[in-house]
PDB file of C-alpha atoms in Angstrom:
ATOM      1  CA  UNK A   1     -85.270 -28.019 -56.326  1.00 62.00           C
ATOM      2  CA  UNK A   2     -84.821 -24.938 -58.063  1.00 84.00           C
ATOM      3  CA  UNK A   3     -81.877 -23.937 -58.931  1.00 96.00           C
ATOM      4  CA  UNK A   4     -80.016 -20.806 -56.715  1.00 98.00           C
ATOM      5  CA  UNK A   5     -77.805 -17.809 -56.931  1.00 98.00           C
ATOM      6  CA  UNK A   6     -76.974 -15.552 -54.348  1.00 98.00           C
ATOM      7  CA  UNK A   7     -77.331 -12.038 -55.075  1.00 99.00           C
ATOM      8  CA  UNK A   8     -74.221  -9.303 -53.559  1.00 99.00           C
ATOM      9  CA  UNK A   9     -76.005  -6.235 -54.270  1.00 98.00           C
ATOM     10  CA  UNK A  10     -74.049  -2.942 -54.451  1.00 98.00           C
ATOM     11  CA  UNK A  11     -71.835  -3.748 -51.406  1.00 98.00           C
ATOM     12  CA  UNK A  12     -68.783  -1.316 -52.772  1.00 98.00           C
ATOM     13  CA  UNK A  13     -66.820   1.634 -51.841  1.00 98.00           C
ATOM     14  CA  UNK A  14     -68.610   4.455 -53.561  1.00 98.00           C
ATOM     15  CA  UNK A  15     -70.721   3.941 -49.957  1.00 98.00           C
ATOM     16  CA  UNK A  16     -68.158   5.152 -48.208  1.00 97.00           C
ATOM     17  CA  UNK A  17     -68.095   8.555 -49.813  1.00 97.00           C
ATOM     18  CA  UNK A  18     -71.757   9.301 -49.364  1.00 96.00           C
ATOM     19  CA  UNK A  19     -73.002  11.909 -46.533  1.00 95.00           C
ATOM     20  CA  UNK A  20     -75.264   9.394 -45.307  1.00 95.00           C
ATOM     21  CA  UNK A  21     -72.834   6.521 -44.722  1.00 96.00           C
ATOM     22  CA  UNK A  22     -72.261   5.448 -40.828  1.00 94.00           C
ATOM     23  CA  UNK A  23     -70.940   2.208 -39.547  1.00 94.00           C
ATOM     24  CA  UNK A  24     -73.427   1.741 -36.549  1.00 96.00           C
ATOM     25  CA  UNK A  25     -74.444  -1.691 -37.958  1.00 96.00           C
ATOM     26  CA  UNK A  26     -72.386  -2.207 -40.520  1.00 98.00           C
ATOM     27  CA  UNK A  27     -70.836  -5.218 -38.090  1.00 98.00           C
ATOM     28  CA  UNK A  28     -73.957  -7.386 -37.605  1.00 98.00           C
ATOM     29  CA  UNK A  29     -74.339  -6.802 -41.367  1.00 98.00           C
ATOM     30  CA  UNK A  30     -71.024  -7.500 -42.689  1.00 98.00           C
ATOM     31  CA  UNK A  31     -71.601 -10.607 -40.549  1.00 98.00           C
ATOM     32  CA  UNK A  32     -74.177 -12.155 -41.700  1.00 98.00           C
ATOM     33  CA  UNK A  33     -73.169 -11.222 -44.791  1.00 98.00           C
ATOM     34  CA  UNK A  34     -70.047 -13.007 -45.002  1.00 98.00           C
ATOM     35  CA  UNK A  35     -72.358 -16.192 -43.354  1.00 98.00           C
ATOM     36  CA  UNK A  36     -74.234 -15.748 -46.137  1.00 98.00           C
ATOM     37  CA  UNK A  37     -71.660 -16.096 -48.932  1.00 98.00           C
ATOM     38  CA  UNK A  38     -69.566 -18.728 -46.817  1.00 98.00           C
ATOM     39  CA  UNK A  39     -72.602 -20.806 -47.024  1.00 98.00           C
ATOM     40  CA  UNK A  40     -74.019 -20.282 -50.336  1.00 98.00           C
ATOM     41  CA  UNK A  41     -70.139 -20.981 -51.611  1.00 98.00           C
ATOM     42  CA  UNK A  42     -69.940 -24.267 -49.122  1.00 97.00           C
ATOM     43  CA  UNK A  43     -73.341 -25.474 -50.956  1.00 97.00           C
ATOM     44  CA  UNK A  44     -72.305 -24.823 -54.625  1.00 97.00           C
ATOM     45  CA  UNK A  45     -74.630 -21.459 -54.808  1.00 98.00           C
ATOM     46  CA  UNK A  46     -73.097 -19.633 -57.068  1.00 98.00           C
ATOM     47  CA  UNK A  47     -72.036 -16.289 -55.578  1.00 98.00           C
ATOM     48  CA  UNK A  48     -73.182 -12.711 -57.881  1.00 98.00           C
ATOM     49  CA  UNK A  49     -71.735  -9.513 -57.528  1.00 98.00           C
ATOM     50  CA  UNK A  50     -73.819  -6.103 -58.575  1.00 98.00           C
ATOM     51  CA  UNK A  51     -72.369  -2.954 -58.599  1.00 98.00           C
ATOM     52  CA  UNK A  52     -73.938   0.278 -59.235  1.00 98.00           C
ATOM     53  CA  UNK A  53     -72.920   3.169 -61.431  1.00 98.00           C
ATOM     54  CA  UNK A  54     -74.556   6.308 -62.264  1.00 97.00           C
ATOM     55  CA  UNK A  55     -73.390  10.128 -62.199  1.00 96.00           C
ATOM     56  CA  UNK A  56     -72.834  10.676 -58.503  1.00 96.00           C
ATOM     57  CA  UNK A  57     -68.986  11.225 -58.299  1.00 96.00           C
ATOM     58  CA  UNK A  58     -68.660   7.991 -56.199  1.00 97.00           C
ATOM     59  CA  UNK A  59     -70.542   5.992 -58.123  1.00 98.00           C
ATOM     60  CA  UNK A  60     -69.064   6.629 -61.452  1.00 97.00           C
ATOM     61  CA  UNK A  61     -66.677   4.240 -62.954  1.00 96.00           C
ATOM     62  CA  UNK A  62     -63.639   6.395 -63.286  1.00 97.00           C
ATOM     63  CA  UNK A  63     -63.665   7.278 -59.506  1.00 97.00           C
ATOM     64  CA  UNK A  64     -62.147   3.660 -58.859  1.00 97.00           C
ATOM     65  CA  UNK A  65     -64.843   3.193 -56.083  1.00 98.00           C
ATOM     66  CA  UNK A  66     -66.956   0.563 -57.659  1.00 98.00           C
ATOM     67  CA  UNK A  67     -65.251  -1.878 -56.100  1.00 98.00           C
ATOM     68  CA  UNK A  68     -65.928  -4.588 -52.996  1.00 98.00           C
ATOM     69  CA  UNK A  69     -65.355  -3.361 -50.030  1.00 98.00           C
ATOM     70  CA  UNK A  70     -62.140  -4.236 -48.572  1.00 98.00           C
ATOM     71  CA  UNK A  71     -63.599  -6.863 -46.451  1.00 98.00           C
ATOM     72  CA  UNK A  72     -65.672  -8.329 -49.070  1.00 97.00           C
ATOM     73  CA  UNK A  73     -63.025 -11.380 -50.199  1.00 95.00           C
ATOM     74  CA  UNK A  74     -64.433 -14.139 -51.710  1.00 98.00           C
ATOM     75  CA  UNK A  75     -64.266 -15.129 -55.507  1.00 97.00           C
ATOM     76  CA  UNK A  76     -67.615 -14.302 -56.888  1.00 98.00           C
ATOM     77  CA  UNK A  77     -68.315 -16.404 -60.213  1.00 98.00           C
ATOM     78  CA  UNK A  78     -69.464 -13.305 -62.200  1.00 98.00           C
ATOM     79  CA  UNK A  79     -69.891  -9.665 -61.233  1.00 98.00           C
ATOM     80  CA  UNK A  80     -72.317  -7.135 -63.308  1.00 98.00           C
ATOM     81  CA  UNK A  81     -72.681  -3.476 -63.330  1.00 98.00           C
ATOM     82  CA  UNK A  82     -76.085  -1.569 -62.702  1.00 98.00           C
ATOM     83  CA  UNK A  83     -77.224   1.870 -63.627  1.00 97.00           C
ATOM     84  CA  UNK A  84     -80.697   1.741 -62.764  1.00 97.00           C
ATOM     85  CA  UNK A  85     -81.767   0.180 -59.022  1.00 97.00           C
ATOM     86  CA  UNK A  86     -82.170  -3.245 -59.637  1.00 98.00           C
ATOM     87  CA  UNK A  87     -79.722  -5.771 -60.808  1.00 98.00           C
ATOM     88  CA  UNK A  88     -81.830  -7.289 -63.645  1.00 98.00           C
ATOM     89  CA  UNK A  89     -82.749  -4.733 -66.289  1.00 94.00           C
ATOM     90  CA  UNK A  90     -79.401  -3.637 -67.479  1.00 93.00           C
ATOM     91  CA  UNK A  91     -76.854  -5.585 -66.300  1.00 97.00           C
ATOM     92  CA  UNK A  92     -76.575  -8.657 -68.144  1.00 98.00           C
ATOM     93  CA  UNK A  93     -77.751 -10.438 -65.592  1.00 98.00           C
ATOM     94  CA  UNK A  94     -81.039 -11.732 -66.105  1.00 98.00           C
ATOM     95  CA  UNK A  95     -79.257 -13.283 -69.489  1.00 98.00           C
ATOM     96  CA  UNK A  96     -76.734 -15.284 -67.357  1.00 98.00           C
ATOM     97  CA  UNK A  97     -78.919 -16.584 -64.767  1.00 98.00           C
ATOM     98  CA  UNK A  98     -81.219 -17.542 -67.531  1.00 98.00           C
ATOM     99  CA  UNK A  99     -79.015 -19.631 -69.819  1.00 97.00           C
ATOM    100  CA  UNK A 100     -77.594 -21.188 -66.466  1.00 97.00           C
ATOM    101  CA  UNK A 101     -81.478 -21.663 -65.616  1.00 97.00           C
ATOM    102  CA  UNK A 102     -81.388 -20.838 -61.995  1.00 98.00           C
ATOM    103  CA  UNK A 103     -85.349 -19.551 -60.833  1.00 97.00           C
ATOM    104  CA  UNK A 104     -84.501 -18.852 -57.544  1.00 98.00           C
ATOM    105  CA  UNK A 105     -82.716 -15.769 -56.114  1.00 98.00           C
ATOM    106  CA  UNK A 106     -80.927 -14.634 -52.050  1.00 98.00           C
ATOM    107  CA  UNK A 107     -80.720 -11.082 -52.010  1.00 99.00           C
ATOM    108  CA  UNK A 108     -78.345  -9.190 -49.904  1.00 99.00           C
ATOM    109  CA  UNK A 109     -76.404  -6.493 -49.713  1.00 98.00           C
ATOM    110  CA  UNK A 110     -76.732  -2.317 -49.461  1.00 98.00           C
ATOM    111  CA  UNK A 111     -79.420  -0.614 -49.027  1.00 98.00           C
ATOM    112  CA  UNK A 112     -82.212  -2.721 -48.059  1.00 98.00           C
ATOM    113  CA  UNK A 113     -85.197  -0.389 -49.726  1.00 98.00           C
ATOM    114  CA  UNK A 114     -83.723   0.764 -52.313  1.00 97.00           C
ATOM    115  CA  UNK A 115     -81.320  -1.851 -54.929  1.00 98.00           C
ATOM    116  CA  UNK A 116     -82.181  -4.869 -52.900  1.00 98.00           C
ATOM    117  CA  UNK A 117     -85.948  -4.439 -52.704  1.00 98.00           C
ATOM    118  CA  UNK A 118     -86.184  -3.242 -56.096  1.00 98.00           C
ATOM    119  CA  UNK A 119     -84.122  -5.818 -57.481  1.00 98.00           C
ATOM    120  CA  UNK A 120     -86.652  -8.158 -55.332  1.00 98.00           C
ATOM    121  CA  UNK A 121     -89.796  -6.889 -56.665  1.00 98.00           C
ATOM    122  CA  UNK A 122     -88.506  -6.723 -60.511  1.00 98.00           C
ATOM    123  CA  UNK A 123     -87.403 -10.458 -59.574  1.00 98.00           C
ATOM    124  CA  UNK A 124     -90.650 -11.802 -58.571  1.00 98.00           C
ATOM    125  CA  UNK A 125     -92.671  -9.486 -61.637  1.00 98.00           C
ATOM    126  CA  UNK A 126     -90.047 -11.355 -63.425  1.00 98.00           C
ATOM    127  CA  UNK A 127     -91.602 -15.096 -62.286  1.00 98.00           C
ATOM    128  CA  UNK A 128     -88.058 -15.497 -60.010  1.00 98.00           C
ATOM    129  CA  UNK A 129     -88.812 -17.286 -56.362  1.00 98.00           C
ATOM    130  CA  UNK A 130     -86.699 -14.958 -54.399  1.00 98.00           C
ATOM    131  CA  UNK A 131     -85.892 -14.767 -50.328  1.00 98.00           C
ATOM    132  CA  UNK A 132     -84.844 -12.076 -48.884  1.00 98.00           C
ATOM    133  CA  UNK A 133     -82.508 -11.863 -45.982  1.00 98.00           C
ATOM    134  CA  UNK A 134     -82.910  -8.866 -44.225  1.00 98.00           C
ATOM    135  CA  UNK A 135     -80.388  -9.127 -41.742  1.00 98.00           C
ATOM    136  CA  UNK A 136     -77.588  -9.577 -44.653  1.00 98.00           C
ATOM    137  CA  UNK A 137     -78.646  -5.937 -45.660  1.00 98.00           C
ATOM    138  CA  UNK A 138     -77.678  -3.068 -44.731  1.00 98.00           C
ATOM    139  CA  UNK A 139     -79.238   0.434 -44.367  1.00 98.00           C
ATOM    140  CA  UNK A 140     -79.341   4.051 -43.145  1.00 98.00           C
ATOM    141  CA  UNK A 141     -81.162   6.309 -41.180  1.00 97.00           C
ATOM    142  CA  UNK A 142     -83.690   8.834 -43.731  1.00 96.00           C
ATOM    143  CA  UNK A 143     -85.635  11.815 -42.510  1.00 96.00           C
ATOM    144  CA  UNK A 144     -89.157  11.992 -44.193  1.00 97.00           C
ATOM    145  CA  UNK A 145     -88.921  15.456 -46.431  1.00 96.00           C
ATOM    146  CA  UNK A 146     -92.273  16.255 -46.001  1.00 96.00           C
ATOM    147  CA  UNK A 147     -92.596  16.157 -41.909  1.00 97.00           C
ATOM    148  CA  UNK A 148     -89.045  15.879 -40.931  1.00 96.00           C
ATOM    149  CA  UNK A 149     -89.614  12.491 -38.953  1.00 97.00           C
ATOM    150  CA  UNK A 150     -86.612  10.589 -38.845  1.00 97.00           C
ATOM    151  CA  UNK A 151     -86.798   6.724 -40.147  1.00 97.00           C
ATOM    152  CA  UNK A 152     -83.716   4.834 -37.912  1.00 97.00           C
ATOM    153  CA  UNK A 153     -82.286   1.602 -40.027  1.00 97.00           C
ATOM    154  CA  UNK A 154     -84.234  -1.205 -38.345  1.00 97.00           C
ATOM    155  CA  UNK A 155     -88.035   1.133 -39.302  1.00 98.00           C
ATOM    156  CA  UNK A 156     -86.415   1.026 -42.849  1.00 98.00           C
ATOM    157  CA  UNK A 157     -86.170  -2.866 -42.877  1.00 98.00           C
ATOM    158  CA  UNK A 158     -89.217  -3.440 -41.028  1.00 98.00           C
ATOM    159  CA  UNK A 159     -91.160  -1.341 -43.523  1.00 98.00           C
ATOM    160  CA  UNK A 160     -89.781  -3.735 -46.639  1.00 98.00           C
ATOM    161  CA  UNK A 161     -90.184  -6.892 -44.799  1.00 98.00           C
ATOM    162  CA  UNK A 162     -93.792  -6.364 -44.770  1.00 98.00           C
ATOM    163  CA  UNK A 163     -94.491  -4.797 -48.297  1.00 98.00           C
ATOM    164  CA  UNK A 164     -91.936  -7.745 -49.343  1.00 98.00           C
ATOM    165  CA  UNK A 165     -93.464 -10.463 -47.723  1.00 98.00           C
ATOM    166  CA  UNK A 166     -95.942 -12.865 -49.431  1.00 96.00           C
ATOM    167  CA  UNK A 167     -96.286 -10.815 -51.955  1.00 97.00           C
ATOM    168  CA  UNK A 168     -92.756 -10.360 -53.731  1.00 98.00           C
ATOM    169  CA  UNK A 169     -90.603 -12.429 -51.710  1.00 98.00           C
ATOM    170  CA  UNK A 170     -89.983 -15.152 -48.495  1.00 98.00           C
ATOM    171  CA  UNK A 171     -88.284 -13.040 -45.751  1.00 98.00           C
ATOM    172  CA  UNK A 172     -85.618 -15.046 -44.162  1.00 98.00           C
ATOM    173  CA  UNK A 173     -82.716 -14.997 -41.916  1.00 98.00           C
ATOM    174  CA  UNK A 174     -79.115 -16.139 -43.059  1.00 98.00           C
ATOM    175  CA  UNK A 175     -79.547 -19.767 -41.279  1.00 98.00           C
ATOM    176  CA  UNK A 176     -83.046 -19.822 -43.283  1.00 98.00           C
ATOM    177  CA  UNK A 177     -81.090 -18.888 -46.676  1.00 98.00           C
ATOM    178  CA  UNK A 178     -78.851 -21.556 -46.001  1.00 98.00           C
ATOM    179  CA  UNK A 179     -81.490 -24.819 -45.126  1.00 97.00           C
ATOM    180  CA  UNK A 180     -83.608 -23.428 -48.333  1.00 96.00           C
ATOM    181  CA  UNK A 181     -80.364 -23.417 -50.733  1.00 96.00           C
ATOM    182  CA  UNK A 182     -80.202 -27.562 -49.705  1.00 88.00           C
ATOM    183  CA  UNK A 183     -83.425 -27.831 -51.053  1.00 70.00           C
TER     184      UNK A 183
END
């Protein structure tokens, strides 16, 4: 079996501080989320935090909201920091998962088409096996700049699912995640 790491992807305050933000389904995310990282931790997955930081107020480092969100308490056994939108290029992350050896990667966290698929496709360019569990990210409603048409969350994740699936990654729900990290 290859060896696994769960991936928390960008799941910090600076979200709370964005126009965009809403909690509609932040509770079936944060959720499955926490499933998620209960059982990864349970099964010896070690448990990765990313955090993103760029030059949008509440992203940058000095506004103290690159953080976890409050309800985000476990103990992850390393955290790295992001500027670009996915968590291997310049984090020091692809180092530690490589000297550790682990070829398999769970991604999760916010927002599903942006950081986590990103981080997904750069993952499997990258020769990682990588499943993605939808339902442990977390989204927003967009409107399309060219027509106006408004995306809701669940087009948003349907859209990645299927440019995701077979080609960059496994889609997978939580209880999927789980039964694969056993092996």
């Amino acid at each position: 079996m290859k060896k696994t790491a769960l991936l928390v992807i960008d799941v910090q305050d600076s979200f709370l501080h964005r126009p965009y933000w809403e909690e509609s389904e932040l509770p079936a995310y944060r959720e499955a989320q926490l499933r998620l990282i209960a059982g990864a931790e349970a099964r010896g997955v070690p448990v990765v935090n990313i955090f993103h930081t760029d030059d949008d107020a509440s992203f940058r480092i000095e506004s103290g909201l690159v953080k976890p969100q409050s309800w985000l308490t476990h103990k992850p056994v390393a955290s790295f920091v992001k500027r670009v939108h996915n968590a291997l290029t310049d984090s020091g992350l692809k180092d530690w998962l490589e000297r550790r050896d682990i070829r398999r990667l769970v991604i999760s966290g916010i927002r599903t088409e942006q950081c986590c698929e990103t981080t997904t496709r750069v993952a499997s360019d990258l020769g990682y096996e990588v499943d993605f569990v939808t339902e442990a990210t977390l989204t927003f409603p967009m409107t399309h700049a060219g027509n106006g048409v408004v995306y809701s969350a669940a087009d948003i994740r349907a859209r990645t699912e299927l440019v995701l699936a077979g080609r960059f990654a496994t889609i997978v729900t939580v209880e999927q995640a789980l039964r694969r990290m056993e092996g």
